[in-house]
Short mmCIF file of C-alpha atoms in Angstrom, two decimals:
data_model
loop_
_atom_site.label_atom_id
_atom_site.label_comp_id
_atom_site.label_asym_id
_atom_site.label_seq_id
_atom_site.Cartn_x
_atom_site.Cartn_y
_atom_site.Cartn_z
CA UNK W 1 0.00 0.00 0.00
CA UNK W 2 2.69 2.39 1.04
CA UNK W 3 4.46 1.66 -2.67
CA UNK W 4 1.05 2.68 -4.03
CA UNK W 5 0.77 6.17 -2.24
CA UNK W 6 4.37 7.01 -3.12
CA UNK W 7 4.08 7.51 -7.05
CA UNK W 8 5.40 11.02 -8.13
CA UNK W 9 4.63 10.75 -11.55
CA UNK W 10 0.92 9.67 -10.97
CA UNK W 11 0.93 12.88 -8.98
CA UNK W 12 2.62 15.13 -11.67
CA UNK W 13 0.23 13.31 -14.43
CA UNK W 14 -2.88 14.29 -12.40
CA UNK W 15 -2.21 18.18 -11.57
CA UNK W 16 -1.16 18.38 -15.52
CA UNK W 17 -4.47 17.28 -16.32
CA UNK W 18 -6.41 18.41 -13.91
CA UNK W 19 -5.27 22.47 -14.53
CA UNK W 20 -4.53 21.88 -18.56
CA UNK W 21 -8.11 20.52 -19.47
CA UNK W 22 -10.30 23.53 -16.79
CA UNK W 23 -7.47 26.31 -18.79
CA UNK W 24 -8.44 24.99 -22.35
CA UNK W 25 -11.79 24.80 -21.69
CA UNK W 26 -11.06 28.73 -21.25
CA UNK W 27 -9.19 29.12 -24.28
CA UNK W 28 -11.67 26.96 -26.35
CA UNK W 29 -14.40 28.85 -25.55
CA UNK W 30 -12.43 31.93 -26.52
CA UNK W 31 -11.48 30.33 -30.18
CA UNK W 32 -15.84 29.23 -30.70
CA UNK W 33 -16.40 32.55 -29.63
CA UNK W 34 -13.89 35.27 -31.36
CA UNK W 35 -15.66 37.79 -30.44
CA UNK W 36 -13.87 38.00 -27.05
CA UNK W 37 -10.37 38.85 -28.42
CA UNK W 38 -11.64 41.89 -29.48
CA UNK W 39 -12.96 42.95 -25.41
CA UNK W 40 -9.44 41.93 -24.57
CA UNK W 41 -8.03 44.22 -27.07
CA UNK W 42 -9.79 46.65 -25.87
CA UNK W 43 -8.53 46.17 -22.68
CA UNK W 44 -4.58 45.76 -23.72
CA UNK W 45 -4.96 49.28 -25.82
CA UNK W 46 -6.56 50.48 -22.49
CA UNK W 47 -2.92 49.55 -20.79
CA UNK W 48 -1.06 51.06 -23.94
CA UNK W 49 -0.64 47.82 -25.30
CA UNK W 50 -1.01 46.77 -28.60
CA UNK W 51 -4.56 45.17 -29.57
CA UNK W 52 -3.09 41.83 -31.18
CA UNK W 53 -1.31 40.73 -27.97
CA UNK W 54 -5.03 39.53 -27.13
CA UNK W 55 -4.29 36.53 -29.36
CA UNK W 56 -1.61 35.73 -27.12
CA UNK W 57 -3.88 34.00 -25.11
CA UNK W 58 -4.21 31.29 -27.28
CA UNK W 59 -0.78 30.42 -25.88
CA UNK W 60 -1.70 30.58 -22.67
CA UNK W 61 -5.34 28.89 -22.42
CA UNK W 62 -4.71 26.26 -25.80
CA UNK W 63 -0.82 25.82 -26.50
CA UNK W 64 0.15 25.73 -22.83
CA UNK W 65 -2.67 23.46 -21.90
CA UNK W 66 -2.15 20.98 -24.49
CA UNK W 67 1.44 20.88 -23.80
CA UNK W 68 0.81 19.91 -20.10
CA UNK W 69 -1.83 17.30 -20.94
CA UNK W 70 0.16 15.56 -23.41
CA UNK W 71 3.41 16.22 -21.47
CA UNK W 72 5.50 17.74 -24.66
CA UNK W 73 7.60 20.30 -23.32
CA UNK W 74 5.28 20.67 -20.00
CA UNK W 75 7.68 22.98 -17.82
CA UNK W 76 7.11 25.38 -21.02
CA UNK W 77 3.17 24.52 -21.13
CA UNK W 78 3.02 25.51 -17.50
CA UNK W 79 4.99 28.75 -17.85
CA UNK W 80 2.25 29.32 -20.72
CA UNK W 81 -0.56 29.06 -18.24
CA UNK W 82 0.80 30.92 -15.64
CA UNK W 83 1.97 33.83 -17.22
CA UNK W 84 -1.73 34.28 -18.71
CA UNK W 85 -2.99 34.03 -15.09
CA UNK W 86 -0.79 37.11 -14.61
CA UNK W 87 -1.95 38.78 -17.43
CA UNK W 88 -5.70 37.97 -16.52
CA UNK W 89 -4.94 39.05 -13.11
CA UNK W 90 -3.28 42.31 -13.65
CA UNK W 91 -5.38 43.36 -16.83
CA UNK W 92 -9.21 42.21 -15.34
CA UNK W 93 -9.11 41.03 -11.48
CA UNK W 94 -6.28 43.40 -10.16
CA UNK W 95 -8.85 45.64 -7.90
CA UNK W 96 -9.91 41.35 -6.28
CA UNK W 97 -6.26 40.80 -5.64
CA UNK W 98 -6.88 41.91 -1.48
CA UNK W 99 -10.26 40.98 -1.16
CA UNK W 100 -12.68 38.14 0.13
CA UNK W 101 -15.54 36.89 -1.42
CA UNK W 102 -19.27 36.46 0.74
CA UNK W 103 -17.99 33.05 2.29
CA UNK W 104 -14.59 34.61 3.53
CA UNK W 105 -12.41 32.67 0.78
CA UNK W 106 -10.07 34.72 -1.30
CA UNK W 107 -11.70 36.56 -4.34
CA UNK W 108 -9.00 35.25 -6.51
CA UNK W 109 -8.95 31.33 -5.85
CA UNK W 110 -9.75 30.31 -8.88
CA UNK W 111 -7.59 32.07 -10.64
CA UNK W 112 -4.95 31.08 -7.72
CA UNK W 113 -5.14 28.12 -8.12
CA UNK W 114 -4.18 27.85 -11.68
CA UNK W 115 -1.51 29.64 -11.53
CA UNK W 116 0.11 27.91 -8.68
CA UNK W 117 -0.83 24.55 -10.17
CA UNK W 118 0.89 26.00 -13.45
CA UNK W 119 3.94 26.94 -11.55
CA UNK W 120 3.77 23.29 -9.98
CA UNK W 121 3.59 21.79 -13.63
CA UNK W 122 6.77 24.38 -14.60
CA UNK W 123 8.56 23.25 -11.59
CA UNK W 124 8.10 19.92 -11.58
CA UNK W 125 7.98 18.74 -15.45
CA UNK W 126 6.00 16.32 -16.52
CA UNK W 127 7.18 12.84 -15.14
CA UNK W 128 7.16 9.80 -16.82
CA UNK W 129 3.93 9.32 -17.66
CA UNK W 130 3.81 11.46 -20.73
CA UNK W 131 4.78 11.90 -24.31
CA UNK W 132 7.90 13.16 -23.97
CA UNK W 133 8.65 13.28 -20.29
CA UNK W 134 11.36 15.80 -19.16
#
């Protein structure tokens, strides 16, 4: 039993999936529905950023993602994801970052929690149980 409980790359297989599929379904809803790169355009010009850095999310909530399930290049996947969680951090939930929601739990713990789980994936690689573990 104790053999069974002590499998690293069981654990690294199941926090790539588990944050790579909830961040694509993000990023797929985002390709079905164009529409929204234009509101994030919006909101990178806002910034004094250029419009077409909105597409850059497509790295971040598809490429990234993928790269983690599969476990091709997953330190670079999770880098993907987490930088985006920045990104969607600073550029929409920035005035959340200090506050509590009604049941007392962080504002932010969604979007905490993948990008900690991202960093964990770009920390820890992908294990063995992958495509092309590194």
């Amino acid at each position: 039993m104790r053999q069974l409980l002590k499998n690293d790359d069981l654990g690294k297989l199941i926090v790539r999936l588990c944050v790579g599929i909830l961040i694509l379904f993000h990023g797929i809803n985002k390709v079905i529905h164009p529409g929204s790169f234009d509101g994030l355009g919006q909101m990178l010009a806002g910034v004094g950023l250029p419009a077409f850095l909105a597409y850059g999310v497509v790295l971040g909530e598809v490429v990234g993602p993928l790269m983690a399930i599969v476990g091709w290049r997953a330190r670079i996947g999770g880098l993907l994801m987490a930088g985006n969680m920045v990104v969607a951090v600073l550029l929409v939930h920035l005035p959340q970052l200090g506050t509590l929601n009604e049941r007392g739990g962080w504002a932010l713990e969604l979007q905490g929690m993948y990008f900690f789980a991202a960093l964990a994936v770009m920390f820890l690689g992908s294990g063995r149980m992958a495509i092309r573990p590194d």
